[in-house]
């Protein structure tokens, strides 16, 4: 099973994922969590990121990333028999490269993207996300929020989850996952 959590920085993705992982492991489920890299990047990583995160180049690399991901997913889900939870997914990458003009190309890339068993979009206002984690300017958070509003409907099975109340959001997410895996 593939569960993805997408949303703004400060939406509560990591916190909800930690709670979900703990709850599933308590029920005897094997879980793998994939998070984005953190920490101060080295010079080599900064140069690499400048090249790879260049928006036009990122469109091209997207398809290669998808192919690599398929192998990773098959290994974890089939060979290791684990539930894969991803903190950010390809939908977040589409938001990252959105420039407000090339929505047709982004929609094509979204169609090539494997739909998770449970795609979750955390809907947190840019102001609340900024209050929680002021890592990026509020104007940038607003721009990303607008892009998420555009990308989210492309994922027909997506669940939109408000994270205004952590306890409620965590319980809802856990219930959704347990419904999908057929356990109570």
Tab-separated table of C-alpha atoms in Angstrom:
chain	number	residue	atom	x	y	z
A	1	UNK	CA	0.000	0.000	0.000
A	2	UNK	CA	1.200	3.495	-0.874
A	3	UNK	CA	0.065	6.428	1.265
A	4	UNK	CA	1.193	9.921	0.310
A	5	UNK	CA	0.878	13.112	2.323
A	6	UNK	CA	1.190	16.370	0.395
A	7	UNK	CA	0.875	19.971	1.462
A	8	UNK	CA	2.568	23.186	2.432
A	9	UNK	CA	5.616	23.351	4.656
A	10	UNK	CA	4.093	23.709	8.108
A	11	UNK	CA	0.882	21.832	7.245
A	12	UNK	CA	1.769	19.043	9.697
A	13	UNK	CA	2.823	16.281	7.307
A	14	UNK	CA	5.700	14.944	9.397
A	15	UNK	CA	3.715	14.961	12.631
A	16	UNK	CA	0.781	13.101	11.099
A	17	UNK	CA	3.097	10.604	9.437
A	18	UNK	CA	4.862	9.854	12.735
A	19	UNK	CA	1.530	9.235	14.446
A	20	UNK	CA	0.270	7.065	11.588
A	21	UNK	CA	3.479	5.036	11.502
A	22	UNK	CA	3.324	4.431	15.253
A	23	UNK	CA	-0.337	3.402	15.074
A	24	UNK	CA	0.240	0.978	12.204
A	25	UNK	CA	3.303	-0.574	13.816
A	26	UNK	CA	1.326	-1.097	17.032
A	27	UNK	CA	-1.103	-3.137	14.939
A	28	UNK	CA	1.731	-5.283	13.623
A	29	UNK	CA	2.023	-3.622	10.213
A	30	UNK	CA	5.431	-3.148	8.625
A	31	UNK	CA	5.910	0.456	7.571
A	32	UNK	CA	8.540	2.299	5.543
A	33	UNK	CA	8.527	6.089	5.568
A	34	UNK	CA	10.233	8.118	2.882
A	35	UNK	CA	10.982	11.703	3.823
A	36	UNK	CA	12.740	14.447	1.913
A	37	UNK	CA	16.387	15.020	2.792
A	38	UNK	CA	16.989	17.512	5.584
A	39	UNK	CA	19.949	19.359	6.993
A	40	UNK	CA	22.372	21.842	5.539
A	41	UNK	CA	23.399	20.686	2.059
A	42	UNK	CA	27.037	20.311	1.093
A	43	UNK	CA	28.499	22.343	-1.770
A	44	UNK	CA	28.127	19.348	-4.100
A	45	UNK	CA	24.469	18.937	-3.108
A	46	UNK	CA	23.786	22.676	-3.587
A	47	UNK	CA	25.247	22.525	-7.112
A	48	UNK	CA	23.287	19.344	-7.840
A	49	UNK	CA	20.087	20.961	-6.549
A	50	UNK	CA	20.659	24.091	-8.642
A	51	UNK	CA	20.800	21.888	-11.719
A	52	UNK	CA	18.088	19.370	-10.860
A	53	UNK	CA	15.655	21.867	-9.336
A	54	UNK	CA	15.918	24.163	-12.330
A	55	UNK	CA	12.245	24.191	-13.404
A	56	UNK	CA	12.646	23.369	-17.117
A	57	UNK	CA	15.143	20.597	-16.363
A	58	UNK	CA	12.925	19.244	-13.561
A	59	UNK	CA	10.126	18.575	-16.064
A	60	UNK	CA	12.466	16.282	-17.974
A	61	UNK	CA	13.860	14.555	-14.890
A	62	UNK	CA	10.329	13.907	-13.603
A	63	UNK	CA	9.794	10.893	-15.873
A	64	UNK	CA	13.142	9.374	-14.855
A	65	UNK	CA	12.187	9.883	-11.202
A	66	UNK	CA	8.906	8.056	-11.852
A	67	UNK	CA	10.724	5.036	-13.272
A	68	UNK	CA	13.115	4.880	-10.322
A	69	UNK	CA	10.195	5.239	-7.939
A	70	UNK	CA	8.377	2.259	-9.491
A	71	UNK	CA	11.345	0.040	-8.670
A	72	UNK	CA	11.581	1.402	-5.131
A	73	UNK	CA	7.852	0.941	-4.578
A	74	UNK	CA	7.804	-2.602	-5.933
A	75	UNK	CA	10.731	-3.545	-3.722
A	76	UNK	CA	9.128	-2.208	-0.541
A	77	UNK	CA	5.568	-3.312	-1.196
A	78	UNK	CA	6.142	-6.683	-2.868
A	79	UNK	CA	9.522	-7.938	-1.653
A	80	UNK	CA	9.518	-6.413	1.853
A	81	UNK	CA	5.711	-6.470	2.342
A	82	UNK	CA	5.691	-2.967	3.812
A	83	UNK	CA	3.244	-0.104	3.725
A	84	UNK	CA	5.021	2.845	2.122
A	85	UNK	CA	4.203	6.287	3.514
A	86	UNK	CA	5.670	9.250	1.674
A	87	UNK	CA	6.183	12.696	3.143
A	88	UNK	CA	5.719	14.563	-0.129
A	89	UNK	CA	5.048	12.873	-3.427
A	90	UNK	CA	5.259	13.696	-7.101
A	91	UNK	CA	2.264	16.003	-6.702
A	92	UNK	CA	4.446	18.209	-4.493
A	93	UNK	CA	7.045	18.263	-7.264
A	94	UNK	CA	4.377	19.474	-9.698
A	95	UNK	CA	3.599	22.291	-7.273
A	96	UNK	CA	7.334	23.038	-6.949
A	97	UNK	CA	7.749	23.539	-10.689
A	98	UNK	CA	4.416	25.291	-11.292
A	99	UNK	CA	4.991	28.678	-12.839
A	100	UNK	CA	1.381	29.588	-13.568
A	101	UNK	CA	1.728	29.067	-17.328
A	102	UNK	CA	2.445	25.432	-18.219
A	103	UNK	CA	-0.532	23.700	-16.619
A	104	UNK	CA	-1.028	21.415	-19.632
A	105	UNK	CA	2.459	19.960	-19.253
A	106	UNK	CA	1.970	19.541	-15.511
A	107	UNK	CA	-1.368	17.831	-16.065
A	108	UNK	CA	0.299	15.400	-18.501
A	109	UNK	CA	2.976	14.623	-15.904
A	110	UNK	CA	0.248	14.108	-13.294
A	111	UNK	CA	-1.418	11.552	-15.584
A	112	UNK	CA	1.880	9.647	-15.849
A	113	UNK	CA	2.198	9.584	-12.062
A	114	UNK	CA	1.083	6.369	-10.326
A	115	UNK	CA	-1.941	7.132	-8.152
A	116	UNK	CA	-1.314	6.182	-4.521
A	117	UNK	CA	-3.694	3.861	-2.697
A	118	UNK	CA	-4.386	6.805	-0.391
A	119	UNK	CA	-3.317	10.235	-1.651
A	120	UNK	CA	-3.829	12.841	1.078
A	121	UNK	CA	-3.597	16.595	0.630
A	122	UNK	CA	-3.341	18.554	3.862
A	123	UNK	CA	-5.312	21.745	3.464
A	124	UNK	CA	-3.758	24.322	5.718
A	125	UNK	CA	-3.974	28.017	4.973
A	126	UNK	CA	-0.721	29.697	3.947
A	127	UNK	CA	-0.997	31.940	7.002
A	128	UNK	CA	-1.344	28.992	9.402
A	129	UNK	CA	1.467	27.063	7.719
A	130	UNK	CA	3.696	30.138	7.947
A	131	UNK	CA	2.806	30.604	11.611
A	132	UNK	CA	3.790	26.991	12.342
A	133	UNK	CA	6.963	26.949	10.293
A	134	UNK	CA	8.216	30.281	8.968
A	135	UNK	CA	10.812	28.632	6.752
A	136	UNK	CA	9.565	30.314	3.575
A	137	UNK	CA	8.044	33.781	3.011
A	138	UNK	CA	4.281	34.055	3.300
A	139	UNK	CA	3.980	35.186	-0.336
A	140	UNK	CA	5.753	31.983	-1.428
A	141	UNK	CA	3.411	29.878	0.742
A	142	UNK	CA	0.403	31.603	-0.851
A	143	UNK	CA	1.722	30.880	-4.339
A	144	UNK	CA	2.241	27.205	-3.449
A	145	UNK	CA	-1.203	26.958	-1.842
A	146	UNK	CA	-2.744	28.241	-5.089
A	147	UNK	CA	-0.795	25.629	-7.067
A	148	UNK	CA	-2.004	22.858	-4.716
A	149	UNK	CA	-5.580	24.011	-5.338
A	150	UNK	CA	-4.945	23.548	-9.050
A	151	UNK	CA	-3.172	20.157	-8.810
A	152	UNK	CA	-5.368	18.460	-6.185
A	153	UNK	CA	-8.464	17.941	-8.420
A	154	UNK	CA	-6.297	16.067	-10.937
A	155	UNK	CA	-6.060	13.219	-8.405
A	156	UNK	CA	-9.571	11.786	-8.440
A	157	UNK	CA	-9.129	9.577	-5.377
A	158	UNK	CA	-7.422	12.265	-3.296
A	159	UNK	CA	-8.589	12.956	0.216
A	160	UNK	CA	-8.402	16.536	1.441
A	161	UNK	CA	-7.744	16.668	5.160
A	162	UNK	CA	-7.822	19.811	7.269
A	163	UNK	CA	-5.142	19.833	9.939
A	164	UNK	CA	-6.539	22.624	12.101
A	165	UNK	CA	-6.828	20.133	14.990
A	166	UNK	CA	-3.988	17.591	15.170
A	167	UNK	CA	-5.919	14.992	17.205
A	168	UNK	CA	-8.863	15.028	14.830
A	169	UNK	CA	-6.691	14.972	11.697
A	170	UNK	CA	-4.616	12.100	13.083
A	171	UNK	CA	-7.706	10.043	13.974
A	172	UNK	CA	-9.268	10.706	10.561
A	173	UNK	CA	-6.088	9.729	8.726
A	174	UNK	CA	-5.698	6.546	10.765
A	175	UNK	CA	-9.349	5.632	10.090
A	176	UNK	CA	-8.928	6.185	6.353
A	177	UNK	CA	-5.855	3.952	6.263
A	178	UNK	CA	-7.494	1.204	8.292
A	179	UNK	CA	-10.533	1.302	5.968
A	180	UNK	CA	-8.238	0.946	2.936
A	181	UNK	CA	-6.328	-2.011	4.343
A	182	UNK	CA	-9.517	-3.668	5.557
A	183	UNK	CA	-8.663	-3.762	9.262
A	184	UNK	CA	-10.499	-2.409	12.258
